[in-house]
XYZ file of C-alpha atoms in Angstrom:
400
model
C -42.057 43.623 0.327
C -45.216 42.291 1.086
C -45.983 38.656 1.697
C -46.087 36.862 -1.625
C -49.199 34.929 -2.112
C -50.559 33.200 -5.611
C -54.229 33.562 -6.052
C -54.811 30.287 -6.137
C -53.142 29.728 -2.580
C -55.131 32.807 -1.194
C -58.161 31.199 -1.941
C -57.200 27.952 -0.817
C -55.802 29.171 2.521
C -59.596 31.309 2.953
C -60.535 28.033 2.248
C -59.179 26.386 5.040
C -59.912 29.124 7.227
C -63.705 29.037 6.860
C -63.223 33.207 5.340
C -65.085 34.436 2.313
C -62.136 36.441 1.051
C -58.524 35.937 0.896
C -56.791 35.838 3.995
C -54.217 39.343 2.838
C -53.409 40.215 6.645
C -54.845 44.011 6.092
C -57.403 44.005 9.238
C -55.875 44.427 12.440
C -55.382 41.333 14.964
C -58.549 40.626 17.185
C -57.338 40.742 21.144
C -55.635 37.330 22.200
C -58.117 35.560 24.480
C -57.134 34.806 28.264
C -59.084 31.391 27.842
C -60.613 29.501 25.683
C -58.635 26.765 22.537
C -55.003 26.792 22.431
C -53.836 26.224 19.249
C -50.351 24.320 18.373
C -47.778 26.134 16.906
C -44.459 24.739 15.567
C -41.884 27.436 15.147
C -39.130 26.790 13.435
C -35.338 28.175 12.050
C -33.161 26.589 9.548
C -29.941 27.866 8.407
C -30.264 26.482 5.133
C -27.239 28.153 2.948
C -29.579 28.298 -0.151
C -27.153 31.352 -1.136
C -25.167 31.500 -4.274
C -21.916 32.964 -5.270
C -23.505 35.447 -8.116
C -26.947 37.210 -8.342
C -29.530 35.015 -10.056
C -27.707 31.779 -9.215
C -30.466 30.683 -7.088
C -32.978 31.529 -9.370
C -31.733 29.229 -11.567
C -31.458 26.160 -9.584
C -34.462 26.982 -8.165
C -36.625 26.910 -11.301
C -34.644 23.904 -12.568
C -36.392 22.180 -9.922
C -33.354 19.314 -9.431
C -30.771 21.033 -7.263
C -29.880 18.496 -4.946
C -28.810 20.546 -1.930
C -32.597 22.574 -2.673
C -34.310 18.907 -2.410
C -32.676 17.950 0.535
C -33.447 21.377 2.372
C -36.709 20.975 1.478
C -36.875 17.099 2.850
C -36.285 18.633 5.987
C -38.432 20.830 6.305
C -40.663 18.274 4.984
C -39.621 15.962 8.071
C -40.168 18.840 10.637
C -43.270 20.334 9.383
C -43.030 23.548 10.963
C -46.219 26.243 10.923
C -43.575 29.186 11.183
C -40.164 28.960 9.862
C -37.589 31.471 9.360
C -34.949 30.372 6.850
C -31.363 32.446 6.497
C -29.341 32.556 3.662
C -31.524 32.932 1.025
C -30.815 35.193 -1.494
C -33.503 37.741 -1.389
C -35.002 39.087 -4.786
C -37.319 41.569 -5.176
C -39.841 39.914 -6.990
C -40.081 37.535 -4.744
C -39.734 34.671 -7.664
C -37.078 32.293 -5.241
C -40.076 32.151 -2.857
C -42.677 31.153 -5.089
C -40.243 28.306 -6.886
C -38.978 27.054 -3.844
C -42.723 26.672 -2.511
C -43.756 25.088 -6.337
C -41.362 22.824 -7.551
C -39.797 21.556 -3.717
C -41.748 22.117 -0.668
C -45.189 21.345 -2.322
C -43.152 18.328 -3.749
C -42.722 15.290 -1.778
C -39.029 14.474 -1.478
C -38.099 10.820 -1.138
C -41.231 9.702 -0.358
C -42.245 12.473 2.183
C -45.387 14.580 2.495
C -45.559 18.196 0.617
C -46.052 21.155 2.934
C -47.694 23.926 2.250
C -47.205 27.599 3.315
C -50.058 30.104 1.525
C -47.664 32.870 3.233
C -44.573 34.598 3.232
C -42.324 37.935 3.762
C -39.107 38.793 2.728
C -37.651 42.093 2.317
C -33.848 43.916 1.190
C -31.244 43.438 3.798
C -27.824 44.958 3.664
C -25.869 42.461 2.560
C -23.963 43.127 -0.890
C -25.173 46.835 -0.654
C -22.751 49.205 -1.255
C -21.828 51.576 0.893
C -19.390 53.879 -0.903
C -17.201 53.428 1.744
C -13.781 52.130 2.637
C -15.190 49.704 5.550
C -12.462 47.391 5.675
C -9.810 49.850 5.618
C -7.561 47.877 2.498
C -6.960 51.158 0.788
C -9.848 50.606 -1.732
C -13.628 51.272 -2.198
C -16.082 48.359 -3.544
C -16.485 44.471 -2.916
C -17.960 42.193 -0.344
C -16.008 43.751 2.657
C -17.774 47.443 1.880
C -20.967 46.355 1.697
C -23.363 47.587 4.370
C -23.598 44.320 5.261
C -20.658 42.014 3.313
C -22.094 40.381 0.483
C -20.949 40.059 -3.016
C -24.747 41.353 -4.689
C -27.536 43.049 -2.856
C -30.024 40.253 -1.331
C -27.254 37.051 -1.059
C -27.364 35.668 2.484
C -31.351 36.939 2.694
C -33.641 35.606 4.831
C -37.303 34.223 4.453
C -40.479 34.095 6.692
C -43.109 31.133 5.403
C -46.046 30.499 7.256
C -48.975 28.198 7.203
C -51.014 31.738 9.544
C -51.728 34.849 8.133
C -48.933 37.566 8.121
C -49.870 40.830 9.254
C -47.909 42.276 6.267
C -48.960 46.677 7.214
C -47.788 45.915 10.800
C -44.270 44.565 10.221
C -41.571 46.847 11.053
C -38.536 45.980 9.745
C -34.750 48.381 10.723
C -32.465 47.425 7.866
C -31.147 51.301 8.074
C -30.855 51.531 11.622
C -27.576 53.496 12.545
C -24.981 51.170 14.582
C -23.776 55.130 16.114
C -27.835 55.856 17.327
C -27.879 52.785 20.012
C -26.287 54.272 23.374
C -23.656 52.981 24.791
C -22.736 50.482 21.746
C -19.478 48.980 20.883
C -18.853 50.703 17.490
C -15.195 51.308 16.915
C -14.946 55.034 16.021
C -11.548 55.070 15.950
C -10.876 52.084 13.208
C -13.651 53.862 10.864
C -13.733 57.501 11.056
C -15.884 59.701 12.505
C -18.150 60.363 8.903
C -17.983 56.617 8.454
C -19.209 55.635 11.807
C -21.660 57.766 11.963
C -23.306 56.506 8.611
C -22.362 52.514 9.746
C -25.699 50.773 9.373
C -26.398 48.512 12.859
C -28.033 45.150 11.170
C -25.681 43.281 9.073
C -28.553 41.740 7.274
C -31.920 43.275 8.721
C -34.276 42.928 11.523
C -37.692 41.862 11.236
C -40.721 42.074 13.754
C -43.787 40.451 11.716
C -47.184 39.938 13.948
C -48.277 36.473 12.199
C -52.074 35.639 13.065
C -53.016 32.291 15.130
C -55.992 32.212 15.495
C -56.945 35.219 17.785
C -54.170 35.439 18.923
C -50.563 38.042 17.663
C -47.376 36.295 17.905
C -44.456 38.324 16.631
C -41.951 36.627 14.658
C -38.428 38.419 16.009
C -36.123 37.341 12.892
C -32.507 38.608 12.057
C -29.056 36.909 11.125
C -26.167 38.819 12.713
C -22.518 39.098 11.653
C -20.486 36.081 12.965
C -17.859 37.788 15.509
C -14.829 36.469 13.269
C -13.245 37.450 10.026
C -11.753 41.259 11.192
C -8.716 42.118 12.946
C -7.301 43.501 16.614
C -10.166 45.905 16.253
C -12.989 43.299 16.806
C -15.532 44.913 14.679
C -17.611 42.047 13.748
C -17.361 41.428 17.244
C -18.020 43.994 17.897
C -21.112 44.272 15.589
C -22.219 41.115 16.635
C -22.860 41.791 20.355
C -24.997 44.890 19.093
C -27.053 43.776 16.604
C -28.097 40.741 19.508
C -28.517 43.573 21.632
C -30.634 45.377 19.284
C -33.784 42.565 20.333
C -32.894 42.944 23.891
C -33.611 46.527 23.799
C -36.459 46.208 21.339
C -37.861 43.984 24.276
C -37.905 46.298 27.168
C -40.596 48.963 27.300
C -39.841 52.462 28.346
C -36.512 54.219 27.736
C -34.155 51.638 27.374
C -35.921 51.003 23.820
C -36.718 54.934 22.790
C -33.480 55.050 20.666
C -34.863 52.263 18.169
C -36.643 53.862 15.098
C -37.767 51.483 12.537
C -37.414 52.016 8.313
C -41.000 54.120 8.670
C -39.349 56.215 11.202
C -41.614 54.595 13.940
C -39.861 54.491 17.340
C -39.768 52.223 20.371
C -40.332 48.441 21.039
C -42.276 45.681 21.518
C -45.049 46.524 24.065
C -44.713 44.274 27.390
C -48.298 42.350 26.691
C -46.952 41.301 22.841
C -46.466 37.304 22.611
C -43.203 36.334 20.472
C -40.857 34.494 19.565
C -36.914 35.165 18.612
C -35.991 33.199 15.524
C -32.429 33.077 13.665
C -28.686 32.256 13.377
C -27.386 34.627 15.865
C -23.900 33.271 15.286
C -23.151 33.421 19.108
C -22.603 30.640 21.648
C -23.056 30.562 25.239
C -19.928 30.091 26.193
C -17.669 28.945 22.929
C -16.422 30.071 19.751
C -15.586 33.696 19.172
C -18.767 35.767 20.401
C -17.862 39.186 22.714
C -18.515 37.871 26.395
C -22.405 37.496 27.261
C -23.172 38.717 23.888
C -25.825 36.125 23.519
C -26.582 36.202 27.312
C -28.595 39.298 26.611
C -31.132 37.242 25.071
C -31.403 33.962 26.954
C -31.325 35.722 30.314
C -34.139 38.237 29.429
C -36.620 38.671 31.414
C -39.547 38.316 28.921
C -37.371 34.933 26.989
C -37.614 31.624 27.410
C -34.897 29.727 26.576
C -36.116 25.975 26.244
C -32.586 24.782 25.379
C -33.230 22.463 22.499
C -31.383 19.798 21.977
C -29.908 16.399 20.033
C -27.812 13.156 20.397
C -26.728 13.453 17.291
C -24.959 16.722 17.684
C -23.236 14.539 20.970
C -22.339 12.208 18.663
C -20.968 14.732 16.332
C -18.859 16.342 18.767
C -17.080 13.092 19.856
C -16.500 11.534 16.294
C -14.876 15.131 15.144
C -13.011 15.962 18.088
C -10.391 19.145 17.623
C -11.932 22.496 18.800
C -15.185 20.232 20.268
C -12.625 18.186 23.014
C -12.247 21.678 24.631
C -15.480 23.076 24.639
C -17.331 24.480 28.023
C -21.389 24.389 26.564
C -22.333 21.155 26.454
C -23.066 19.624 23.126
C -25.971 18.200 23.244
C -27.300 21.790 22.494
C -25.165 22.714 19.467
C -27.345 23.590 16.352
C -24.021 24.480 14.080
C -20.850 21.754 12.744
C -18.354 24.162 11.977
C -14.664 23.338 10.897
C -12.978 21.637 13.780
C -9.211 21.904 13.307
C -8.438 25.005 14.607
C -11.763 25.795 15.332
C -13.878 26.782 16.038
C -15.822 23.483 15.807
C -19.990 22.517 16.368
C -21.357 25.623 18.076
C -24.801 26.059 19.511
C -25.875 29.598 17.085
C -29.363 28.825 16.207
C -32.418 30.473 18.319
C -35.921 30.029 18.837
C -36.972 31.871 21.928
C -40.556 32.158 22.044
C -41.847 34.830 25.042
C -42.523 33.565 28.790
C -46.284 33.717 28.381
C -46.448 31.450 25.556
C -46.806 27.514 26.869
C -43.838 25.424 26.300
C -44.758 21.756 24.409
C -41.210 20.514 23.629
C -38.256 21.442 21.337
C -35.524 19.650 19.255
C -32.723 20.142 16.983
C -32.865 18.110 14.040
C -29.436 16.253 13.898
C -29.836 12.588 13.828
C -26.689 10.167 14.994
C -24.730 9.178 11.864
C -25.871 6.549 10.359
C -29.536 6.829 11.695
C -32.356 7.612 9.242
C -31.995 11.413 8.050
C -28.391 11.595 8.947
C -27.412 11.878 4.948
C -29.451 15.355 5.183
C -26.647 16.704 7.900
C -24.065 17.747 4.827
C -27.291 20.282 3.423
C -26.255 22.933 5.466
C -23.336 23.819 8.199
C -26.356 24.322 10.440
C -29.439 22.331 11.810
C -33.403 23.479 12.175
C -34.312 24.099 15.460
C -38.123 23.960 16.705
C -40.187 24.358 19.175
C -43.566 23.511 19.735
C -45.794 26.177 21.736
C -50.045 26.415 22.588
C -51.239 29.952 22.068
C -54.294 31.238 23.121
């Protein structure tokens, strides 16, 4: 799909811009420059559960314009003002309608007082979730349902993800690898043996997709590194999700290394390799994987934060501290520390607040600061925390 942009806000954005035409991301990206301005750049990802239990459900709420949970999403995003945000769980449709009603009728609308944002662009595209496989995934005996989807969903598009951005979106240069076989990646952790050989060999990698889309700042290419993998629960002895999980973080770890370790990777145009070693970006998403807690396949999301091209600026909160202590269970035996938790999960058995939400820009890219926004109970803001299970996490960069 390519980015979805109204007339009216193409003009406005060329506007802005100082360009005679639209701004519709079809020339290529001039070369960043070694000196000169730096520009700011907030980069968020939110977690924002805007997913419904049937297809069109968010649709509806979304063109009713009074959804509470929608308002209150959109407050904070309001609050954080990010220039690049990722969101998951939204229900993707191919028209691209939930974008352009969740831009109209709540972000460009102040909530409780706060200031509109706008975003003239955006990108979504399918992901597996809710698409059928024909396959008995979950091994019950049965074909059909959530559990055998390619990714498990209960309609194609529910638990989608969203790009906005206030910077052009070099729409012909994303490459997205929503069919990517799980089998292709060497040395991966599929589990053959619970599947099937035929089955295994047909097992899609991303549980949802991944995305690489080059966004424009200024002259500068940053490449916005989104995906949403399985959580590493909800399967048996055979640790599939697990399983799945550790590969589709993987998957960007690869993607990141020049040469042959990323050869295997072919995108949905049948393009192969990865991300060329000069490329600025930044890793956005719920990766569903702590550290050091929770249920995650060991180091799974060590692969990322110990790369050598990442930076992880650990962001962090007192509120999710505060959290922690006032919910106790699972959190009283946790190794990470929470200050850097961006998720408040269940806490009795577990797995309780979990730190699952990344934004990882590259090394090159100067560091401003970062934050997760979870303020203290009973602080201004704190009646947002029930939106979603998770928290936005920013950081704030300079490009050049």
């Amino acid at each position: 799909m390519s980015p979805r942009i109204s007339r009216r806000r193409a003009f406005a954005a060329a506007a802005a811009a100082g360009l005679g035409l639209p701004a519709t991301a079809h020339a290529a990206p001039k070369p960043a420059l070694r000196g000169g301005r730096a520009e700011g750049l907030r980069v968020a990802t939110f977690n924002a559960s805007l997913n419904r239990a049937e297809a069109g459900g968010l649709l509806r709420d979304l063109e009713a314009g009074k959804d509470p949970q929608i308002c209150a999403v959109a407050e904070v995003i309001q609050i954080n003002n990010p220039d690049i945000l990722l969101l998951n769980e939204f229900d993707h449709d191919d028209e691209g309608a939930g974008i352009d009603l969740f831009r109209s009728n709540f972000l460009e609308v102040g909530q409780n007082g706060r200031t509109p944002v706008f975003y003239p662009y955006a990108y979504s595209a399918p992901v597996n979730t809710g698409v059928p496989s024909g396959h008995d995934l979950n091994r019950d005996g049965t074909v059909g349902g959530a559990d055998d989807a390619w990714g498990f969903g209960e309609f194609p598009g529910q638990y989608g993800m969203v790009i906005f951005s206030r910077h052009p979106i070099l729409s012909e240069q994303v490459r997205t690898f929503q069919k990517l076989r799980w089998a292709d990646m060497p040395s991966n952790l599929l589990p053959t043996e619970f599947y099937g050989e035929k089955i295994a060999g047909e097992l899609r990698l991303s549980s949802k997709s991944h995305w690489d889309v080059p966004v424009q700042v200024g002259a500068a290419t940053v490449h916005v590194l989104a995906a949403h993998p399985t959580p590493p629960s909800f399967d048996g002895p055979e640790k599939r999700n697990q399983r799945r999980n550790n590969d589709e973080i993987r998957l960007w770890a690869d993607y990141l290394s020049p040469g042959q370790r990323s050869q295997w990777i072919v995108d949905d145009a049948g393009t192969h390799g990865g991300l060329p070693a000069r490329e600025q970006f930044v890793i956005l998403g719920d990766y569903n994987s702590d550290p050091a807690d929770g249920d995650s396949w060991p180091g799974a999301i060590d692969q990322l934060l110990t790369h050598p091209r990442v930076r992880d600026t650990a962001p962090r909160s007192t509120g999710a501290v505060d959290a922690a202590e006032l919910q106790g269970g699972a959190n009283a035996d946790h190794t990470s520390d929470p200050q850097f938790d961006t998720a408040d999960f269940g806490d009795t058995p577990g797995p309780g607040n979990l730190r699952v939400d990344y934004v990882l820009p590259s090394k090159p890219l100067q560091i401003v600061s970062s934050a997760v926004f979870w303020p203290e109970k009973g602080t201004p803001g704190s009646e947002l925390n029930a939106t979603s299970d998770h928290r936005l996490v920013r950081v704030d960069l300079q490009v050049r």
